[in-house]
Amino acid sequence: MLPRHRIGAGLAAAALTALVGCSSGSDAGRDAAGDPSGGPAAAAPDSASAAKATQAFNSAKELGRQVGAMELQITKKCMVSQGFTVHPPDPVPMPDADGADAPEGRVSPTSEQAAQRGYGAAPDAGDTRPDNSTQEQPGPWRDLPDAEKQRYTLAKSGDPDQLVSYETGEGKFSSPSGGCMGETRKKLYGDMPKYLRLMWLTDNGMRHEAGRQAEQSDAFLKAIGNWSSCMEKAGYGGLKSPTDAVKKAKDYYGGKDAGKYLDAAAVEAGRKNEIAQAKADARCADTSKYDTIWRTANQKALTALYVKNEADLVAYQEVLTEAQKKAQKMLES
């Protein structure tokens, strides 16, 4: 089974609470089940149609980034008007996934990476330092009392149980309905379920569907099969995908959680095994060319989906264009 994809830039930019999925209904560009593929695969679009639809997609994405930044400013302005002068750091937008959202093929290291660090699975022997990656950075916000942070969150997002949601085929896509954030979004976008659907489709739905189609293509499945056969000949049998190779590398250190209890000698022995396997993986990745094959299939599917969903992409541009005008007035007032 190939893994699913990451959530893209638009979610972070607009700071929405989301899972994954697509919409339901009978809107343009989708079938009755809400499939962003628009139903059965159609013939490849002509170059003019593909260029026109791709431009609609790119324009919608850029507008989404611009309006998302303005939305953050308006929300902060609302919070200041309520007496909140200390704010948490603004969310950092995630980079667009593009081809980096690919399947297991992306897990395999390059030959240089394999020789230097394998998969990066080796633990630091004897390192018992806590993971600080999720801790708040030093600054005025971190120093606020917890009660004040809770008061801030309630004023910003409203009742956490009161959300406006868009039901998808794979989960729920939600946004606050109250607080400064919820009120700002209602003023900017109007019909929130429609906005959430169009945003999800543009930022995630088509990308996810293109990835699924690419992963199911005959060419990609053949390439993964060639990779698996190559790894078996190199002495690493039973691996169905490069993700399996990463899991196997962790076993050289006693599994995911056991590594921290190993001494330096055990870690070094595991590292040698990891690097040897990673080198074989890199060679098999090159010979099977699954990454190149996936990218080709993924881009072909994406282009076709842009054409199928062009009406929705245009509708999203219209929503964002109106939101941009409203945001400019709100920031000037």
PDB file of C-alpha atoms in Angstrom, residues 151-282:
ATOM      1  CA  ARG A 151      -8.434  33.492  26.899  1.00  0.00           C
ATOM      2  CA  TYR A 152      -6.622  34.564  23.725  1.00  0.00           C
ATOM      3  CA  THR A 153      -7.452  31.317  21.939  1.00  0.00           C
ATOM      4  CA  LEU A 154     -11.135  31.571  22.838  1.00  0.00           C
ATOM      5  CA  ALA A 155     -11.302  35.159  21.607  1.00  0.00           C
ATOM      6  CA  LYS A 156      -9.539  34.251  18.393  1.00  0.00           C
ATOM      7  CA  SER A 157     -11.264  30.984  17.465  1.00  0.00           C
ATOM      8  CA  GLY A 158     -14.467  30.958  19.521  1.00  0.00           C
ATOM      9  CA  ASP A 159     -16.045  27.823  20.931  1.00  0.00           C
ATOM     10  CA  PRO A 160     -13.942  24.843  19.695  1.00  0.00           C
ATOM     11  CA  ASP A 161     -17.120  22.793  19.399  1.00  0.00           C
ATOM     12  CA  GLN A 162     -18.728  25.349  17.092  1.00  0.00           C
ATOM     13  CA  LEU A 163     -17.103  24.826  13.708  1.00  0.00           C
ATOM     14  CA  VAL A 164     -18.205  25.255  10.136  1.00  0.00           C
ATOM     15  CA  SER A 165     -17.263  22.081   8.304  1.00  0.00           C
ATOM     16  CA  TYR A 166     -17.136  20.630   4.865  1.00  0.00           C
ATOM     17  CA  GLU A 167     -17.643  16.877   4.788  1.00  0.00           C
ATOM     18  CA  THR A 168     -15.243  15.138   2.436  1.00  0.00           C
ATOM     19  CA  GLY A 169     -14.896  11.624   1.185  1.00  0.00           C
ATOM     20  CA  GLU A 170     -11.973  10.935   3.517  1.00  0.00           C
ATOM     21  CA  GLY A 171     -12.558  13.148   6.527  1.00  0.00           C
ATOM     22  CA  LYS A 172     -13.719  16.568   7.615  1.00  0.00           C
ATOM     23  CA  PHE A 173     -12.377  19.990   6.684  1.00  0.00           C
ATOM     24  CA  SER A 174     -13.256  22.553   9.369  1.00  0.00           C
ATOM     25  CA  SER A 175     -12.830  26.196  10.318  1.00  0.00           C
ATOM     26  CA  PRO A 176     -13.841  28.228  13.413  1.00  0.00           C
ATOM     27  CA  SER A 177     -17.313  29.748  13.187  1.00  0.00           C
ATOM     28  CA  GLY A 178     -16.774  32.278  15.981  1.00  0.00           C
ATOM     29  CA  GLY A 179     -14.115  34.500  17.444  1.00  0.00           C
ATOM     30  CA  CYS A 180     -12.061  36.951  15.431  1.00  0.00           C
ATOM     31  CA  MET A 181     -10.965  34.259  12.996  1.00  0.00           C
ATOM     32  CA  GLY A 182     -14.434  32.921  12.330  1.00  0.00           C
ATOM     33  CA  GLU A 183     -15.994  36.353  11.965  1.00  0.00           C
ATOM     34  CA  THR A 184     -13.199  37.497   9.645  1.00  0.00           C
ATOM     35  CA  ARG A 185     -13.626  34.517   7.383  1.00  0.00           C
ATOM     36  CA  LYS A 186     -17.391  34.887   7.174  1.00  0.00           C
ATOM     37  CA  LYS A 187     -16.984  38.535   6.153  1.00  0.00           C
ATOM     38  CA  LEU A 188     -14.337  37.719   3.560  1.00  0.00           C
ATOM     39  CA  TYR A 189     -15.638  34.511   2.016  1.00  0.00           C
ATOM     40  CA  GLY A 190     -19.376  34.514   2.673  1.00  0.00           C
ATOM     41  CA  ASP A 191     -20.488  30.959   1.960  1.00  0.00           C
ATOM     42  CA  MET A 192     -17.957  29.099   4.103  1.00  0.00           C
ATOM     43  CA  PRO A 193     -18.839  25.527   3.047  1.00  0.00           C
ATOM     44  CA  LYS A 194     -18.395  26.579  -0.576  1.00  0.00           C
ATOM     45  CA  TYR A 195     -15.115  28.297   0.241  1.00  0.00           C
ATOM     46  CA  LEU A 196     -13.812  25.257   2.134  1.00  0.00           C
ATOM     47  CA  ARG A 197     -14.752  22.953  -0.738  1.00  0.00           C
ATOM     48  CA  LEU A 198     -13.040  25.089  -3.360  1.00  0.00           C
ATOM     49  CA  MET A 199      -9.986  25.610  -1.183  1.00  0.00           C
ATOM     50  CA  TRP A 200      -9.661  21.903  -0.462  1.00  0.00           C
ATOM     51  CA  LEU A 201     -10.081  20.960  -4.099  1.00  0.00           C
ATOM     52  CA  THR A 202      -7.440  23.446  -5.235  1.00  0.00           C
ATOM     53  CA  ASP A 203      -4.870  22.909  -2.504  1.00  0.00           C
ATOM     54  CA  ASN A 204      -5.279  19.207  -1.866  1.00  0.00           C
ATOM     55  CA  GLY A 205      -8.085  17.310  -3.587  1.00  0.00           C
ATOM     56  CA  MET A 206      -6.733  17.274  -7.129  1.00  0.00           C
ATOM     57  CA  ARG A 207      -3.188  16.701  -5.915  1.00  0.00           C
ATOM     58  CA  HIS A 208      -4.227  13.703  -3.866  1.00  0.00           C
ATOM     59  CA  GLU A 209      -6.241  12.255  -6.725  1.00  0.00           C
ATOM     60  CA  ALA A 210      -3.374  12.737  -9.180  1.00  0.00           C
ATOM     61  CA  GLY A 211      -1.065  10.921  -6.785  1.00  0.00           C
ATOM     62  CA  ARG A 212      -3.497   8.030  -6.500  1.00  0.00           C
ATOM     63  CA  GLN A 213      -3.764   7.767 -10.265  1.00  0.00           C
ATOM     64  CA  ALA A 214       0.020   7.903 -10.680  1.00  0.00           C
ATOM     65  CA  GLU A 215       0.547   5.220  -8.049  1.00  0.00           C
ATOM     66  CA  GLN A 216      -1.918   2.948  -9.847  1.00  0.00           C
ATOM     67  CA  SER A 217      -0.426   3.427 -13.299  1.00  0.00           C
ATOM     68  CA  ASP A 218       0.983   0.344 -14.992  1.00  0.00           C
ATOM     69  CA  ALA A 219       4.322   2.059 -15.575  1.00  0.00           C
ATOM     70  CA  PHE A 220       4.778   2.974 -11.921  1.00  0.00           C
ATOM     71  CA  LEU A 221       3.704  -0.434 -10.621  1.00  0.00           C
ATOM     72  CA  LYS A 222       6.189  -2.035 -12.998  1.00  0.00           C
ATOM     73  CA  ALA A 223       8.939   0.294 -11.792  1.00  0.00           C
ATOM     74  CA  ILE A 224       8.265  -0.537  -8.141  1.00  0.00           C
ATOM     75  CA  GLY A 225       8.317  -4.220  -9.067  1.00  0.00           C
ATOM     76  CA  ASN A 226      11.685  -3.743 -10.757  1.00  0.00           C
ATOM     77  CA  TRP A 227      12.988  -1.969  -7.657  1.00  0.00           C
ATOM     78  CA  SER A 228      11.834  -4.832  -5.421  1.00  0.00           C
ATOM     79  CA  SER A 229      13.483  -7.430  -7.669  1.00  0.00           C
ATOM     80  CA  CYS A 230      16.688  -5.417  -7.742  1.00  0.00           C
ATOM     81  CA  MET A 231      16.754  -5.205  -3.940  1.00  0.00           C
ATOM     82  CA  GLU A 232      16.173  -8.956  -3.659  1.00  0.00           C
ATOM     83  CA  LYS A 233      19.149  -9.632  -5.928  1.00  0.00           C
ATOM     84  CA  ALA A 234      21.206  -7.324  -3.691  1.00  0.00           C
ATOM     85  CA  GLY A 235      20.328  -9.469  -0.675  1.00  0.00           C
ATOM     86  CA  TYR A 236      17.331  -7.524   0.647  1.00  0.00           C
ATOM     87  CA  GLY A 237      14.351  -9.693  -0.182  1.00  0.00           C
ATOM     88  CA  GLY A 238      10.763  -9.204   0.875  1.00  0.00           C
ATOM     89  CA  LEU A 239      10.716  -5.419   0.363  1.00  0.00           C
ATOM     90  CA  LYS A 240       7.645  -4.339  -1.601  1.00  0.00           C
ATOM     91  CA  SER A 241       8.410  -0.611  -1.627  1.00  0.00           C
ATOM     92  CA  PRO A 242      11.123   1.833  -0.531  1.00  0.00           C
ATOM     93  CA  THR A 243       9.101   2.583   2.606  1.00  0.00           C
ATOM     94  CA  ASP A 244       9.645  -1.049   3.596  1.00  0.00           C
ATOM     95  CA  ALA A 245      13.368  -0.397   3.226  1.00  0.00           C
ATOM     96  CA  VAL A 246      13.241   2.454   5.725  1.00  0.00           C
ATOM     97  CA  LYS A 247      11.362   0.273   8.207  1.00  0.00           C
ATOM     98  CA  LYS A 248      13.961  -2.447   7.771  1.00  0.00           C
ATOM     99  CA  ALA A 249      16.755   0.060   8.414  1.00  0.00           C
ATOM    100  CA  LYS A 250      15.215   0.934  11.788  1.00  0.00           C
ATOM    101  CA  ASP A 251      15.313  -2.732  12.709  1.00  0.00           C
ATOM    102  CA  TYR A 252      19.106  -2.584  12.597  1.00  0.00           C
ATOM    103  CA  TYR A 253      18.826  -0.532  15.786  1.00  0.00           C
ATOM    104  CA  GLY A 254      16.243  -2.702  17.508  1.00  0.00           C
ATOM    105  CA  GLY A 255      13.196  -0.953  16.065  1.00  0.00           C
ATOM    106  CA  LYS A 256      11.818   2.548  16.221  1.00  0.00           C
ATOM    107  CA  ASP A 257      12.029   3.099  19.998  1.00  0.00           C
ATOM    108  CA  ALA A 258      14.770   0.735  21.132  1.00  0.00           C
ATOM    109  CA  GLY A 259      17.674   2.628  19.566  1.00  0.00           C
ATOM    110  CA  LYS A 260      18.109   5.092  22.414  1.00  0.00           C
ATOM    111  CA  TYR A 261      19.061   2.205  24.699  1.00  0.00           C
ATOM    112  CA  LEU A 262      21.919   0.984  22.477  1.00  0.00           C
ATOM    113  CA  ASP A 263      25.575   1.611  23.248  1.00  0.00           C
ATOM    114  CA  ALA A 264      27.932   3.265  20.785  1.00  0.00           C
ATOM    115  CA  ALA A 265      29.230  -0.032  19.379  1.00  0.00           C
ATOM    116  CA  ALA A 266      25.738  -1.329  18.648  1.00  0.00           C
ATOM    117  CA  VAL A 267      24.786   1.911  16.969  1.00  0.00           C
ATOM    118  CA  GLU A 268      27.891   1.813  14.797  1.00  0.00           C
ATOM    119  CA  ALA A 269      27.164  -1.772  13.741  1.00  0.00           C
ATOM    120  CA  GLY A 270      23.608  -0.804  12.844  1.00  0.00           C
ATOM    121  CA  ARG A 271      24.838   2.217  10.926  1.00  0.00           C
ATOM    122  CA  LYS A 272      27.092   0.074   8.721  1.00  0.00           C
ATOM    123  CA  ASN A 273      24.178  -2.218   7.867  1.00  0.00           C
ATOM    124  CA  GLU A 274      21.933   0.777   7.182  1.00  0.00           C
ATOM    125  CA  ILE A 275      24.405   2.444   4.837  1.00  0.00           C
ATOM    126  CA  ALA A 276      25.023  -0.797   2.936  1.00  0.00           C
ATOM    127  CA  GLN A 277      21.286  -1.239   2.401  1.00  0.00           C
ATOM    128  CA  ALA A 278      20.811   2.429   1.482  1.00  0.00           C
ATOM    129  CA  LYS A 279      23.513   2.185  -1.181  1.00  0.00           C
ATOM    130  CA  ALA A 280      21.716  -0.793  -2.711  1.00  0.00           C
ATOM    131  CA  ASP A 281      18.436   1.106  -2.508  1.00  0.00           C
ATOM    132  CA  ALA A 282      19.919   4.104  -4.322  1.00  0.00           C
TER     133      ALA A 282
END
